Amino acid sequence: MTFSVHGLAVARGIAIGRAVLMASSRADVAHYFIEPAKIESEIERVRDGRNAVVDELHRLQHTISMMGPKEAPHELSALLDVHLMLLQDEELIGGVKHWISDRLYNAEWALTTQLDVLSRQFDDMEDDYLRGRKADLEQVADRILRYMKGVALPVAPPAASRRKTQQDLLLDDSIDVPLVMIAHDLSPADMLQFKQSVFAGFVTDVGGRNSHTAIVARSMDIPAVVGARSASQLVRQDDWVIIDGDAGVMIVDPSPIILAEYGFKQRQAELERGRLSRLRHTPALTLDGQKIELLANIELPEDAPGAMEAGAAGVGLFRSEFLFMGRRGHLPNEEEQFQAYKRAVEGMQGLPVTIRTVDVGADKPLDDTRRDEAHLNPALGLRAIRWSLADPAMFLTQLRAILRAAAHGKVNMLIPMLAHGSEIRHTLSLIDFARAELDNRGTPYGPVSLGAMIEIPAAALTVKIFLKYFDFLSIGTNDLIQYTLAIDRADESVAHLYDPLHPAVLRLVAETIAECDVQGKPVSVCGEMAGDTTLTRLLLGLGLRSFSMHPAQILAVKQEVLRSDASRLTPWAQAIMDSEDPAAALEA
Ligand code: PEP
Ligand code: MG
């Protein structure tokens, strides 16, 4: 039966495919398709893992049988019996075989998929004791996974992301159909894993439109819906679903008529993409001849080719924290960071790269084991520059790596979340210190322009102080909105109040741009507002001449620029900002 689930639209486009339900704790498992010739060896890998764990548990049983009841209570032995029974259950291995041979999932993916299927069966059980065995099942699967990791085969190169149209689907109902991921929650680090994976779209139960998870989905340019509440409960493994990333809707088990309609929309979107791609080499000039800088936001050095492909004039925001995530406490050292920054710089082939120093905390934990649950308000806590200044050794390592990369191309260094003059001075003294350290070591480094992000109202209101110290500013509207309106950007329950067009937000943005203009210093917007085509003309009217966004948005924003007369937009934008309801005024 067809039904729909509503959430927040975060990444445009239509995806049609089969649902893969994913427990968030399993998100860091590799997902790739195997060659048919590898089916037997993949099944063998799971079997070996299972057998190794069975042996391990038998050994453990033997050890505890030698102990007295005090050291090894009876419950321990009973628990091992349960684990052994679950391991030998044919439903586990039989299901895994199905996912490997019929769907060509790699072994780890097949195991976690079957685990999710069985977990749901446990959830549905009436008996409390049996329901509680789900945790045991998860433990045994984790043991197998851990064993498999130790002897894992090298990960095959990921299959290219599949953008199949509905027509393709009707012609081809083989295993080679798109897959879409449905999860309760995904962290930004999980999303990074999926950058390399096979999924054609995502839906999550939680999350806000400008959460970092949503931002990464957008940067992957695949349809995504977040905040869809109980989506992961309503969809079953392997259901056919449509994700409408423009409307923020997921349609489950669509009828042929609905499929045909969305297939049509999908083809329209493809045509639009093709049309926009012709603008790649067109200079971004307004009708009145003003040059507009369109820059790319990237998360990894590997995103640089995509930025070049989209015709970006450089990187306006390299979110370096993604190099620090999912590493289970082992932060990247100076050499590793230097190589990553250098790769990004070289990838941009002489165009400038703005590297933002690490911005972790709040909804960007370093990894899933280090979510900040200890503090009541992580978004107001030890985040971004505050985290860096609290750990000078870590920060200096990053500063040296960025300075060294600057010897290989044009690098700007951008500091997130500054609010206080004392933080600015402390940061600048550490940058000087990092230079002195490199001098002492005789390590070459290059010049950098220094920029600050304007993300906190306090910063926007004291821009003059910032401009005394910095060469350029970059307005992080995602956080500026969050902190101006006191709306958690990752919380779907208040997402309706997260408003880029609130007059207070527009005023802070406009005044920051105006002060930079007066002082002749560059300013850009690198928050999601910059890539929103419905806001391009307004931002141009407020005086903005530099926009930094996901590469996927650049050509659509360029189209808006080419159609705009910037000089005539100024009074119009001023009137919108001064109105009581700018959203309504913008639509009028
Ligand atoms: C912002 O806050 O607008 C920004 C660009 O930074 P991030 O989204 O990474 O917090
Ligand atoms: Mg920010």
Coordinates of C-alpha atoms and ligand atoms in Angstrom, one line a residue:
M1 CA 0.0 0.0 0.0
T2 CA 1.3 3.4 -1.0
F3 CA 1.9 5.9 1.8
S4 CA 4.0 9.0 2.3
V5 CA 6.2 10.3 5.1
H6 CA 7.0 14.0 5.4
G7 CA 10.1 15.6 6.6
L8 CA 12.4 18.6 5.7
A9 CA 13.7 19.0 2.2
V10 CA 17.5 19.3 2.5
A11 CA 19.0 18.2 -0.8
R12 CA 17.1 18.5 -4.1
G13 CA 16.2 16.0 -6.7
I14 CA 14.3 12.7 -6.9
A15 CA 15.7 9.3 -6.0
I16 CA 13.7 6.1 -6.7
G17 CA 15.1 2.9 -5.3
R18 CA 15.0 0.1 -2.7
A19 CA 15.2 1.0 0.9
V20 CA 18.3 0.0 2.9
L21 CA 17.5 0.4 6.6
M22 CA 20.5 1.3 8.6
A23 CA 21.1 1.4 12.4
S24 CA 23.3 4.5 12.9
S25 CA 25.8 2.4 14.9
R26 CA 26.4 0.4 11.7
A27 CA 27.0 3.3 9.5
D28 CA 30.8 3.1 9.5
V29 CA 30.6 -0.4 7.9
A30 CA 31.8 -0.4 4.3
H31 CA 29.1 -0.5 1.7
Y32 CA 30.0 -1.7 -1.8
F33 CA 28.9 -4.1 -4.5
I34 CA 31.0 -7.2 -5.1
E35 CA 31.7 -8.9 -8.4
P36 CA 29.5 -12.1 -8.9
A37 CA 32.7 -14.1 -8.9
K38 CA 33.3 -13.0 -5.3
I39 CA 30.0 -14.3 -3.9
E40 CA 31.5 -17.5 -2.5
S41 CA 34.5 -15.8 -1.0
E42 CA 32.4 -13.1 0.7
I43 CA 30.1 -15.8 2.2
E44 CA 33.2 -17.6 3.3
R45 CA 34.4 -14.4 5.0
V46 CA 31.3 -14.2 7.1
R47 CA 31.4 -17.9 7.8
D48 CA 35.0 -17.7 8.9
G49 CA 34.1 -14.7 11.1
R50 CA 31.2 -16.6 12.6
N51 CA 33.4 -19.8 13.2
A52 CA 36.1 -17.7 14.8
V53 CA 33.7 -16.2 17.2
V54 CA 32.2 -19.6 18.0
D55 CA 35.7 -20.9 18.8
E56 CA 36.4 -17.8 21.0
L57 CA 33.2 -18.3 22.9
H58 CA 33.9 -22.0 23.4
R59 CA 37.3 -21.2 24.8
L60 CA 35.7 -18.7 27.1
Q61 CA 33.2 -21.3 28.3
H62 CA 36.0 -23.7 29.0
T63 CA 37.9 -21.1 31.0
I64 CA 34.9 -20.2 33.1
S65 CA 34.1 -23.8 33.7
M66 CA 37.4 -24.0 35.6
M67 CA 36.5 -21.0 37.8
G68 CA 34.4 -21.0 41.0
P69 CA 30.9 -19.5 41.1
K70 CA 32.2 -16.4 42.7
E71 CA 34.5 -15.4 39.8
A72 CA 32.2 -16.7 37.1
P73 CA 28.6 -16.6 38.0
H74 CA 26.2 -18.9 36.4
E75 CA 24.6 -16.1 34.4
L76 CA 27.8 -15.7 32.5
S77 CA 27.8 -19.2 31.2
A78 CA 24.1 -18.9 30.3
L79 CA 24.8 -15.8 28.4
L80 CA 27.5 -17.5 26.4
D81 CA 25.0 -20.3 25.6
V82 CA 22.6 -17.7 24.2
H83 CA 25.3 -16.1 22.1
L84 CA 26.4 -19.5 20.8
M85 CA 22.8 -20.3 19.9
L86 CA 22.3 -17.1 18.1
L87 CA 25.6 -17.5 16.2
Q88 CA 24.5 -20.9 15.0
D89 CA 21.0 -19.8 14.0
E90 CA 20.5 -20.4 10.3
E91 CA 18.4 -17.3 10.0
L92 CA 21.5 -15.2 10.5
I93 CA 23.8 -16.9 8.1
G94 CA 21.0 -17.8 5.6
G95 CA 19.9 -14.2 5.4
V96 CA 23.5 -13.0 5.0
K97 CA 23.9 -15.4 2.1
H98 CA 20.8 -13.9 0.5
W99 CA 22.1 -10.4 0.6
I100 CA 25.4 -11.4 -0.8
S101 CA 24.3 -13.7 -3.6
D102 CA 21.1 -12.0 -4.6
R103 CA 22.1 -8.4 -4.1
L104 CA 25.9 -8.6 -4.3
Y105 CA 26.4 -6.7 -1.0
N106 CA 29.8 -7.0 0.5
A107 CA 30.1 -9.3 3.5
E108 CA 29.9 -6.6 6.2
W109 CA 27.0 -4.8 4.6
A110 CA 25.1 -8.1 4.2
L111 CA 25.7 -9.0 7.9
T112 CA 24.4 -5.6 9.2
T113 CA 21.4 -5.7 6.9
Q114 CA 20.4 -9.1 8.1
L115 CA 21.0 -7.9 11.6
D116 CA 18.6 -5.1 11.1
V117 CA 16.0 -7.5 9.7
L118 CA 16.3 -9.8 12.7
S119 CA 16.4 -6.9 15.2
R120 CA 13.0 -5.8 14.0
Q121 CA 11.6 -9.3 14.5
F122 CA 12.9 -9.2 18.1
D123 CA 11.3 -5.8 18.5
D124 CA 7.9 -7.3 17.6
M125 CA 8.1 -10.1 20.1
E126 CA 5.6 -10.1 22.9
D127 CA 7.8 -11.8 25.4
D128 CA 10.0 -9.4 27.4
Y129 CA 12.8 -11.9 27.7
L130 CA 12.9 -12.7 24.0
R131 CA 12.7 -9.0 23.1
G132 CA 15.7 -8.4 25.3
R133 CA 17.8 -10.9 23.3
K134 CA 18.1 -8.3 20.5
A135 CA 21.1 -6.8 22.5
D136 CA 22.7 -10.2 22.4
L137 CA 22.2 -10.5 18.7
E138 CA 23.9 -7.1 18.2
Q139 CA 26.8 -8.2 20.4
V140 CA 27.4 -11.4 18.4
A141 CA 27.2 -9.5 15.1
D142 CA 29.6 -6.9 16.4
R143 CA 32.0 -9.7 17.3
I144 CA 31.8 -11.1 13.8
L145 CA 32.3 -7.7 12.3
R146 CA 35.3 -7.0 14.5
Y147 CA 36.8 -10.3 13.5
M148 CA 36.1 -9.6 9.8
K149 CA 37.8 -6.2 10.1
G150 CA 40.9 -7.9 11.3
V151 CA 41.0 -10.0 8.2
A152 CA 39.1 -7.8 5.9
L153 CA 39.7 -7.8 2.2
P154 CA 40.8 -4.5 0.7
V155 CA 37.7 -2.4 0.0
A156 CA 36.7 -2.5 -3.6
P157 CA 36.4 0.9 -5.3
P158 CA 33.0 2.2 -4.7
A159 CA 30.5 1.8 -7.5
A160 CA 29.7 5.2 -9.2
S161 CA 26.6 6.8 -7.8
R162 CA 23.7 5.5 -9.8
R163 CA 21.2 8.0 -11.1
K164 CA 18.7 5.7 -12.7
T165 CA 15.6 7.1 -14.2
Q166 CA 12.2 5.4 -13.7
Q167 CA 12.4 4.2 -17.3
D168 CA 15.6 2.4 -16.5
L169 CA 13.9 0.8 -13.5
L170 CA 11.0 -0.5 -15.5
L171 CA 13.4 -2.0 -18.1
D172 CA 15.7 -3.4 -15.5
D173 CA 14.5 -5.0 -12.3
S174 CA 17.8 -6.8 -11.7
I175 CA 19.9 -6.3 -8.6
D176 CA 21.5 -3.3 -10.2
V177 CA 18.8 -0.9 -9.0
P178 CA 19.5 2.3 -7.0
L179 CA 19.5 2.0 -3.2
V180 CA 18.4 4.6 -0.8
M181 CA 19.4 4.8 2.9
I182 CA 16.9 5.1 5.6
A183 CA 18.2 5.7 9.1
H184 CA 17.1 7.1 12.5
D185 CA 20.1 9.4 12.6
L186 CA 23.4 9.9 10.8
S187 CA 26.3 11.9 12.1
P188 CA 28.4 14.1 9.7
A189 CA 31.2 11.5 10.1
D190 CA 28.8 8.7 8.9
M191 CA 27.8 10.8 6.0
L192 CA 31.4 11.1 5.0
Q193 CA 31.5 7.3 4.7
F194 CA 28.5 7.5 2.4
K195 CA 30.3 9.9 0.2
Q196 CA 32.2 6.9 -1.0
S197 CA 29.2 4.6 -1.2
V198 CA 26.4 3.4 -3.4
F199 CA 23.4 5.2 -2.1
A200 CA 21.3 7.4 -4.3
G201 CA 19.4 9.2 -1.6
F202 CA 18.9 9.4 2.2
V203 CA 16.1 9.8 4.7
T204 CA 16.6 10.3 8.4
D205 CA 14.1 10.5 11.3
V206 CA 15.9 13.4 13.0
G207 CA 17.9 16.4 11.9
G208 CA 17.4 20.0 10.9
R209 CA 17.7 21.6 7.4
N210 CA 21.0 23.1 8.2
S211 CA 22.4 20.4 10.4
H212 CA 25.9 19.3 9.3
T213 CA 24.4 15.9 8.2
A214 CA 22.1 17.8 5.8
I215 CA 24.9 19.9 4.6
V216 CA 27.0 16.9 3.7
A217 CA 24.0 15.3 1.9
R218 CA 23.6 18.5 -0.1
S219 CA 27.3 18.5 -1.0
M220 CA 26.9 15.0 -2.3
D221 CA 24.2 16.4 -4.5
I222 CA 21.8 13.5 -3.9
P223 CA 18.2 13.8 -2.8
A224 CA 17.7 13.8 1.0
V225 CA 15.0 14.3 3.5
V226 CA 15.7 14.7 7.3
G227 CA 13.4 15.1 10.3
A228 CA 11.1 12.5 8.9
R229 CA 10.2 11.4 12.4
S230 CA 9.4 7.7 12.3
A231 CA 10.5 7.0 8.7
S232 CA 12.9 4.3 9.8
Q233 CA 10.1 2.5 11.7
L234 CA 7.6 2.6 8.9
V235 CA 9.7 1.5 6.0
R236 CA 10.8 -2.1 5.7
Q237 CA 14.1 -3.4 4.4
D238 CA 13.9 -3.5 0.6
D239 CA 10.7 -1.6 0.1
W240 CA 10.5 0.5 -3.0
V241 CA 10.6 4.2 -2.1
I242 CA 10.7 7.6 -3.8
I243 CA 12.6 10.4 -2.1
D244 CA 11.5 13.8 -3.2
G245 CA 14.3 16.0 -2.0
D246 CA 12.5 19.2 -3.2
A247 CA 9.3 18.6 -1.3
G248 CA 10.8 16.8 1.7
V249 CA 8.6 13.7 1.2
M250 CA 9.3 10.0 1.0
I251 CA 6.7 7.9 -0.8
V252 CA 6.8 4.2 0.2
D253 CA 5.6 1.4 -2.1
P254 CA 4.5 3.8 -4.9
S255 CA 1.8 2.8 -7.4
P256 CA 2.7 2.7 -11.1
I257 CA 1.1 6.1 -11.7
I258 CA 3.1 7.8 -9.0
L259 CA 6.2 6.1 -10.3
A260 CA 5.6 7.4 -13.7
E261 CA 5.0 10.9 -12.4
Y262 CA 8.2 10.9 -10.5
G263 CA 10.1 9.3 -13.4
F264 CA 9.0 12.3 -15.4
K265 CA 10.2 14.8 -12.7
Q266 CA 13.5 13.0 -12.6
R267 CA 14.0 13.3 -16.3
Q268 CA 13.1 17.0 -16.1
A269 CA 15.7 17.5 -13.5
E270 CA 18.3 15.8 -15.7
L271 CA 17.4 18.1 -18.5
E272 CA 17.8 21.1 -16.3
R273 CA 21.2 19.9 -15.2
G274 CA 22.3 19.5 -18.7
R275 CA 21.1 23.0 -19.6
L276 CA 22.9 24.6 -16.6
S277 CA 26.1 22.8 -17.4
R278 CA 26.4 25.0 -20.5
L279 CA 27.0 28.0 -18.1
R280 CA 30.2 26.5 -16.8
H281 CA 32.5 28.7 -18.7
T282 CA 30.3 31.8 -18.7
P283 CA 31.8 34.6 -16.5
A284 CA 29.6 35.4 -13.5
L285 CA 28.7 38.9 -14.4
T286 CA 25.4 40.7 -13.6
L287 CA 23.5 42.5 -16.3
D288 CA 25.1 45.8 -15.2
G289 CA 28.6 44.2 -15.5
Q290 CA 29.4 43.5 -11.9
K291 CA 31.8 40.6 -11.3
I292 CA 30.5 38.1 -8.8
E293 CA 32.8 35.6 -7.2
L294 CA 31.3 32.0 -6.9
L295 CA 33.3 29.8 -4.7
A296 CA 33.0 26.2 -3.5
N297 CA 32.5 24.7 0.0
I298 CA 34.3 21.4 0.3
E299 CA 34.7 18.8 3.1
L300 CA 37.7 16.8 1.8
P301 CA 40.6 17.4 -0.7
E302 CA 38.9 14.8 -2.9
D303 CA 36.0 17.3 -3.4
A304 CA 38.4 19.7 -5.3
P305 CA 37.8 18.2 -8.8
G306 CA 34.1 18.5 -8.3
A307 CA 34.6 22.2 -7.5
M308 CA 36.7 22.7 -10.6
E309 CA 34.1 20.9 -12.7
A310 CA 31.4 23.2 -11.5
G311 CA 33.5 26.2 -12.5
A312 CA 34.2 27.5 -9.0
A313 CA 36.6 30.5 -8.8
G314 CA 38.2 28.8 -5.8
V315 CA 37.4 27.2 -2.5
G316 CA 35.6 29.6 -0.1
L317 CA 35.3 27.1 2.7
F318 CA 37.2 23.9 3.3
R319 CA 35.6 22.4 6.4
S320 CA 38.9 20.9 7.7
E321 CA 37.1 19.2 10.7
F322 CA 36.1 16.4 8.4
L323 CA 39.7 15.3 8.3
F324 CA 39.5 14.9 12.1
M325 CA 36.2 12.9 12.3
G326 CA 35.7 9.2 12.8
R327 CA 39.3 8.5 13.8
R328 CA 38.5 7.2 17.2
G329 CA 40.6 9.7 19.0
H330 CA 43.7 9.6 16.7
L331 CA 43.8 13.1 15.3
P332 CA 45.7 13.6 12.0
N333 CA 49.3 14.6 12.6
E334 CA 51.0 17.6 10.9
E335 CA 52.3 15.7 8.0
E336 CA 48.9 14.0 7.3
Q337 CA 47.1 17.4 7.5
F338 CA 49.8 19.1 5.3
Q339 CA 49.4 16.4 2.6
A340 CA 45.6 16.8 2.7
Y341 CA 45.7 20.6 2.4
K342 CA 48.3 20.4 -0.3
R343 CA 46.1 18.0 -2.2
A344 CA 43.2 20.4 -2.0
V345 CA 45.5 23.3 -3.1
E346 CA 46.9 21.4 -6.0
G347 CA 43.5 20.1 -6.9
M348 CA 42.3 23.7 -7.4
Q349 CA 45.1 24.3 -9.9
G350 CA 46.2 27.7 -8.8
L351 CA 42.8 29.0 -7.6
P352 CA 42.6 30.2 -4.0
V353 CA 41.7 27.7 -1.2
T354 CA 40.3 29.0 2.1
I355 CA 41.0 26.5 4.8
R356 CA 38.9 26.9 7.9
T357 CA 40.6 25.7 11.1
V358 CA 38.9 22.8 12.8
D359 CA 35.3 23.4 13.8
V360 CA 34.2 20.4 15.9
G361 CA 31.6 20.2 18.7
A362 CA 27.8 20.7 18.8
D363 CA 26.3 18.6 15.9
K364 CA 29.8 17.8 14.6
P365 CA 31.3 15.3 17.1
L366 CA 34.7 13.9 16.3
D367 CA 33.2 10.5 16.2
D368 CA 30.1 8.6 17.4
T369 CA 31.9 7.5 20.6
R370 CA 32.6 11.1 21.5
R371 CA 29.2 12.7 21.2
D372 CA 29.1 15.6 23.6
E373 CA 26.4 14.4 26.0
A374 CA 28.2 15.7 29.0
H375 CA 27.2 19.3 28.4
L376 CA 23.7 20.6 28.3
N377 CA 24.3 23.0 25.5
P378 CA 27.1 21.8 23.2
A379 CA 26.3 24.4 20.6
L380 CA 27.1 27.0 23.2
G381 CA 30.0 25.1 24.6
L382 CA 33.6 24.2 23.7
R383 CA 33.2 24.3 19.9
A384 CA 35.3 25.5 17.0
I385 CA 38.0 28.1 17.9
R386 CA 37.1 27.6 21.6
W387 CA 38.1 23.9 21.3
S388 CA 41.3 24.9 19.4
L389 CA 42.4 27.5 21.9
A390 CA 41.8 25.0 24.7
D391 CA 44.2 22.5 23.1
P392 CA 47.1 24.7 21.8
A393 CA 49.3 21.7 20.8
M394 CA 46.5 20.3 18.5
F395 CA 45.9 23.8 17.2
L396 CA 49.5 24.6 16.5
T397 CA 49.8 21.3 14.6
Q398 CA 47.0 22.4 12.3
L399 CA 48.3 25.9 11.9
R400 CA 51.8 24.6 10.9
A401 CA 50.2 22.2 8.4
I402 CA 48.1 25.0 6.8
L403 CA 51.1 27.4 6.7
R404 CA 53.1 24.7 5.0
A405 CA 50.4 24.1 2.4
A406 CA 50.5 27.8 1.6
A407 CA 53.9 27.3 0.1
H408 CA 52.2 25.3 -2.7
G409 CA 49.5 27.7 -3.8
K410 CA 47.2 30.6 -2.7
V411 CA 45.8 29.8 0.8
N412 CA 43.5 31.8 3.0
M413 CA 43.2 30.8 6.6
L414 CA 39.7 31.2 8.2
I415 CA 38.9 31.1 11.9
P416 CA 35.4 29.9 13.0
M417 CA 33.2 31.1 15.8
L418 CA 35.2 34.1 17.2
A419 CA 33.4 36.5 19.4
H420 CA 35.9 38.1 21.7
G421 CA 38.8 40.5 21.1
S422 CA 40.8 38.3 23.5
E423 CA 40.1 35.2 21.4
I424 CA 41.2 37.1 18.2
R425 CA 44.5 38.1 19.8
H426 CA 45.2 34.7 21.3
T427 CA 44.6 33.1 17.9
L428 CA 46.8 35.5 16.1
S429 CA 49.6 35.0 18.6
L430 CA 49.4 31.2 18.1
I431 CA 49.6 31.7 14.3
D432 CA 52.8 33.8 14.9
F433 CA 54.1 31.1 17.2
A434 CA 53.4 28.4 14.5
R435 CA 55.4 30.5 12.0
A436 CA 58.3 30.8 14.5
E437 CA 58.2 27.0 15.1
L438 CA 58.5 26.4 11.3
D439 CA 61.3 29.0 11.1
N440 CA 63.2 27.2 13.8
R441 CA 62.8 23.9 12.1
G442 CA 63.8 25.4 8.7
T443 CA 60.5 24.1 7.2
P444 CA 59.2 26.1 4.3
Y445 CA 55.8 27.8 4.5
G446 CA 53.9 30.4 2.5
P447 CA 52.0 33.6 3.1
V448 CA 48.3 33.4 4.1
S449 CA 45.5 35.9 4.1
L450 CA 43.7 35.7 7.5
G451 CA 40.0 35.7 7.8
A452 CA 37.4 35.4 10.5
M453 CA 33.9 33.9 10.3
I454 CA 31.0 36.0 11.4
E455 CA 28.8 33.5 13.0
I456 CA 27.8 35.0 16.3
P457 CA 25.7 38.1 16.6
A458 CA 28.4 39.5 18.9
A459 CA 30.9 39.3 16.1
A460 CA 28.5 40.8 13.6
L461 CA 27.9 43.8 15.9
T462 CA 31.6 44.4 16.4
V463 CA 32.8 43.9 12.8
K464 CA 35.0 47.0 13.1
I465 CA 37.1 45.2 15.7
F466 CA 37.4 42.2 13.5
L467 CA 38.5 44.3 10.5
K468 CA 41.4 45.7 12.6
Y469 CA 42.9 42.3 12.7
F470 CA 41.7 40.3 9.6
D471 CA 42.2 40.6 5.9
F472 CA 38.7 39.3 5.0
L473 CA 35.5 38.1 6.6
S474 CA 33.2 35.2 5.8
I475 CA 29.6 35.2 7.1
G476 CA 28.6 31.8 8.4
T477 CA 24.8 32.3 8.1
N478 CA 24.0 28.8 9.3
D479 CA 25.3 29.6 12.8
L480 CA 24.5 33.2 12.6
I481 CA 20.8 32.3 12.2
Q482 CA 21.1 29.7 15.0
Y483 CA 22.6 32.1 17.5
T484 CA 20.6 35.1 16.5
L485 CA 17.3 33.3 16.8
A486 CA 18.2 30.8 19.5
I487 CA 17.1 27.9 17.3
D488 CA 19.2 24.7 17.3
R489 CA 19.9 24.2 13.6
A490 CA 19.9 20.4 14.1
D491 CA 16.6 20.1 15.9
E492 CA 13.7 19.3 13.6
S493 CA 11.1 20.3 16.3
V494 CA 12.0 24.0 16.0
A495 CA 13.0 23.9 12.3
H496 CA 10.0 26.0 11.3
L497 CA 11.5 28.9 13.3
Y498 CA 14.9 28.7 11.7
D499 CA 14.5 31.7 9.4
P500 CA 17.2 33.1 7.1
L501 CA 14.8 36.0 6.3
H502 CA 14.3 37.1 9.8
P503 CA 14.8 40.9 9.7
A504 CA 17.4 40.6 12.5
V505 CA 19.5 38.1 10.5
L506 CA 19.3 40.2 7.3
R507 CA 20.4 43.3 9.2
L508 CA 23.4 41.6 10.7
V509 CA 24.4 40.3 7.3
A510 CA 23.8 43.6 5.6
E511 CA 25.8 45.6 8.1
T512 CA 28.7 43.2 8.0
I513 CA 28.8 43.6 4.2
A514 CA 28.5 47.4 4.4
E515 CA 31.3 47.8 6.9
C516 CA 33.6 45.6 4.8
D517 CA 32.7 47.7 1.8
V518 CA 33.6 50.9 3.6
Q519 CA 37.0 49.4 4.6
G520 CA 37.6 47.9 1.2
K521 CA 38.0 44.4 2.7
P522 CA 36.6 41.2 1.0
V523 CA 33.6 39.6 2.5
S524 CA 31.7 36.5 1.4
V525 CA 28.8 34.4 2.7
C526 CA 29.7 30.7 3.1
G527 CA 26.5 29.5 4.9
E528 CA 23.7 27.7 3.1
M529 CA 22.1 31.0 2.2
A530 CA 24.8 31.5 -0.4
G531 CA 23.7 28.5 -2.4
D532 CA 19.9 29.2 -2.1
T533 CA 18.8 30.6 -5.5
T534 CA 15.7 32.2 -4.0
L535 CA 18.1 34.4 -2.0
T536 CA 20.7 35.3 -4.6
R537 CA 19.1 38.5 -5.7
L538 CA 18.4 39.6 -2.2
L539 CA 22.1 39.1 -1.2
L540 CA 23.3 40.9 -4.4
G541 CA 21.0 43.8 -3.4
L542 CA 22.5 43.8 0.1
G543 CA 25.9 44.3 -1.6
L544 CA 27.3 40.8 -1.5
R545 CA 29.8 40.1 -4.3
S546 CA 31.3 36.8 -3.1
F547 CA 29.2 33.6 -2.5
S548 CA 30.6 30.2 -1.3
M549 CA 28.4 27.1 -1.6
H550 CA 28.3 23.4 -2.5
P551 CA 29.7 22.9 -6.0
A552 CA 26.4 21.5 -7.1
Q553 CA 24.7 24.8 -6.5
I554 CA 27.2 27.0 -8.4
L555 CA 25.7 26.9 -11.8
A556 CA 22.1 27.5 -10.6
V557 CA 23.3 30.6 -8.6
K558 CA 25.3 31.8 -11.6
Q559 CA 22.1 31.7 -13.7
E560 CA 20.5 34.0 -11.2
V561 CA 23.5 36.3 -11.2
L562 CA 23.4 36.5 -15.0
R563 CA 19.7 37.6 -14.9
S564 CA 20.2 40.3 -12.2
D565 CA 20.8 44.0 -12.4
A566 CA 22.7 44.5 -9.2
S567 CA 22.4 48.3 -9.1
R568 CA 18.6 48.2 -9.3
L569 CA 18.4 45.5 -6.6
T570 CA 19.8 47.8 -3.9
P571 CA 16.7 49.8 -3.0
W572 CA 14.5 46.7 -3.4
A573 CA 16.7 44.7 -1.0
Q574 CA 16.7 47.5 1.5
A575 CA 12.9 47.6 1.4
I576 CA 12.7 43.9 2.0
M577 CA 15.0 44.1 4.9
D578 CA 13.1 46.9 6.4
S579 CA 9.7 45.2 6.1
E580 CA 8.1 43.4 8.9
D581 CA 7.8 40.1 7.0
P582 CA 10.7 39.9 4.6
A583 CA 9.6 36.4 3.4
A584 CA 6.3 37.7 2.2
A585 CA 7.9 40.9 0.7
L586 CA 10.3 38.7 -1.2
E587 CA 7.5 36.6 -2.7
A588 CA 5.4 39.7 -3.6
Ligands
PEP1 C1 28.0 28.5 8.9 O1 27.8 28.4 10.1 O2 27.3 29.1 8.2 C2 29.1 27.8 8.3 C3 29.4 27.9 7.0 O3 29.8 26.9 9.1 P1 29.2 25.4 9.4 O4 28.0 25.2 8.7 O5 30.3 24.4 9.1 O6 29.0 25.5 10.9
MG2 MG 29.4 27.6 11.4

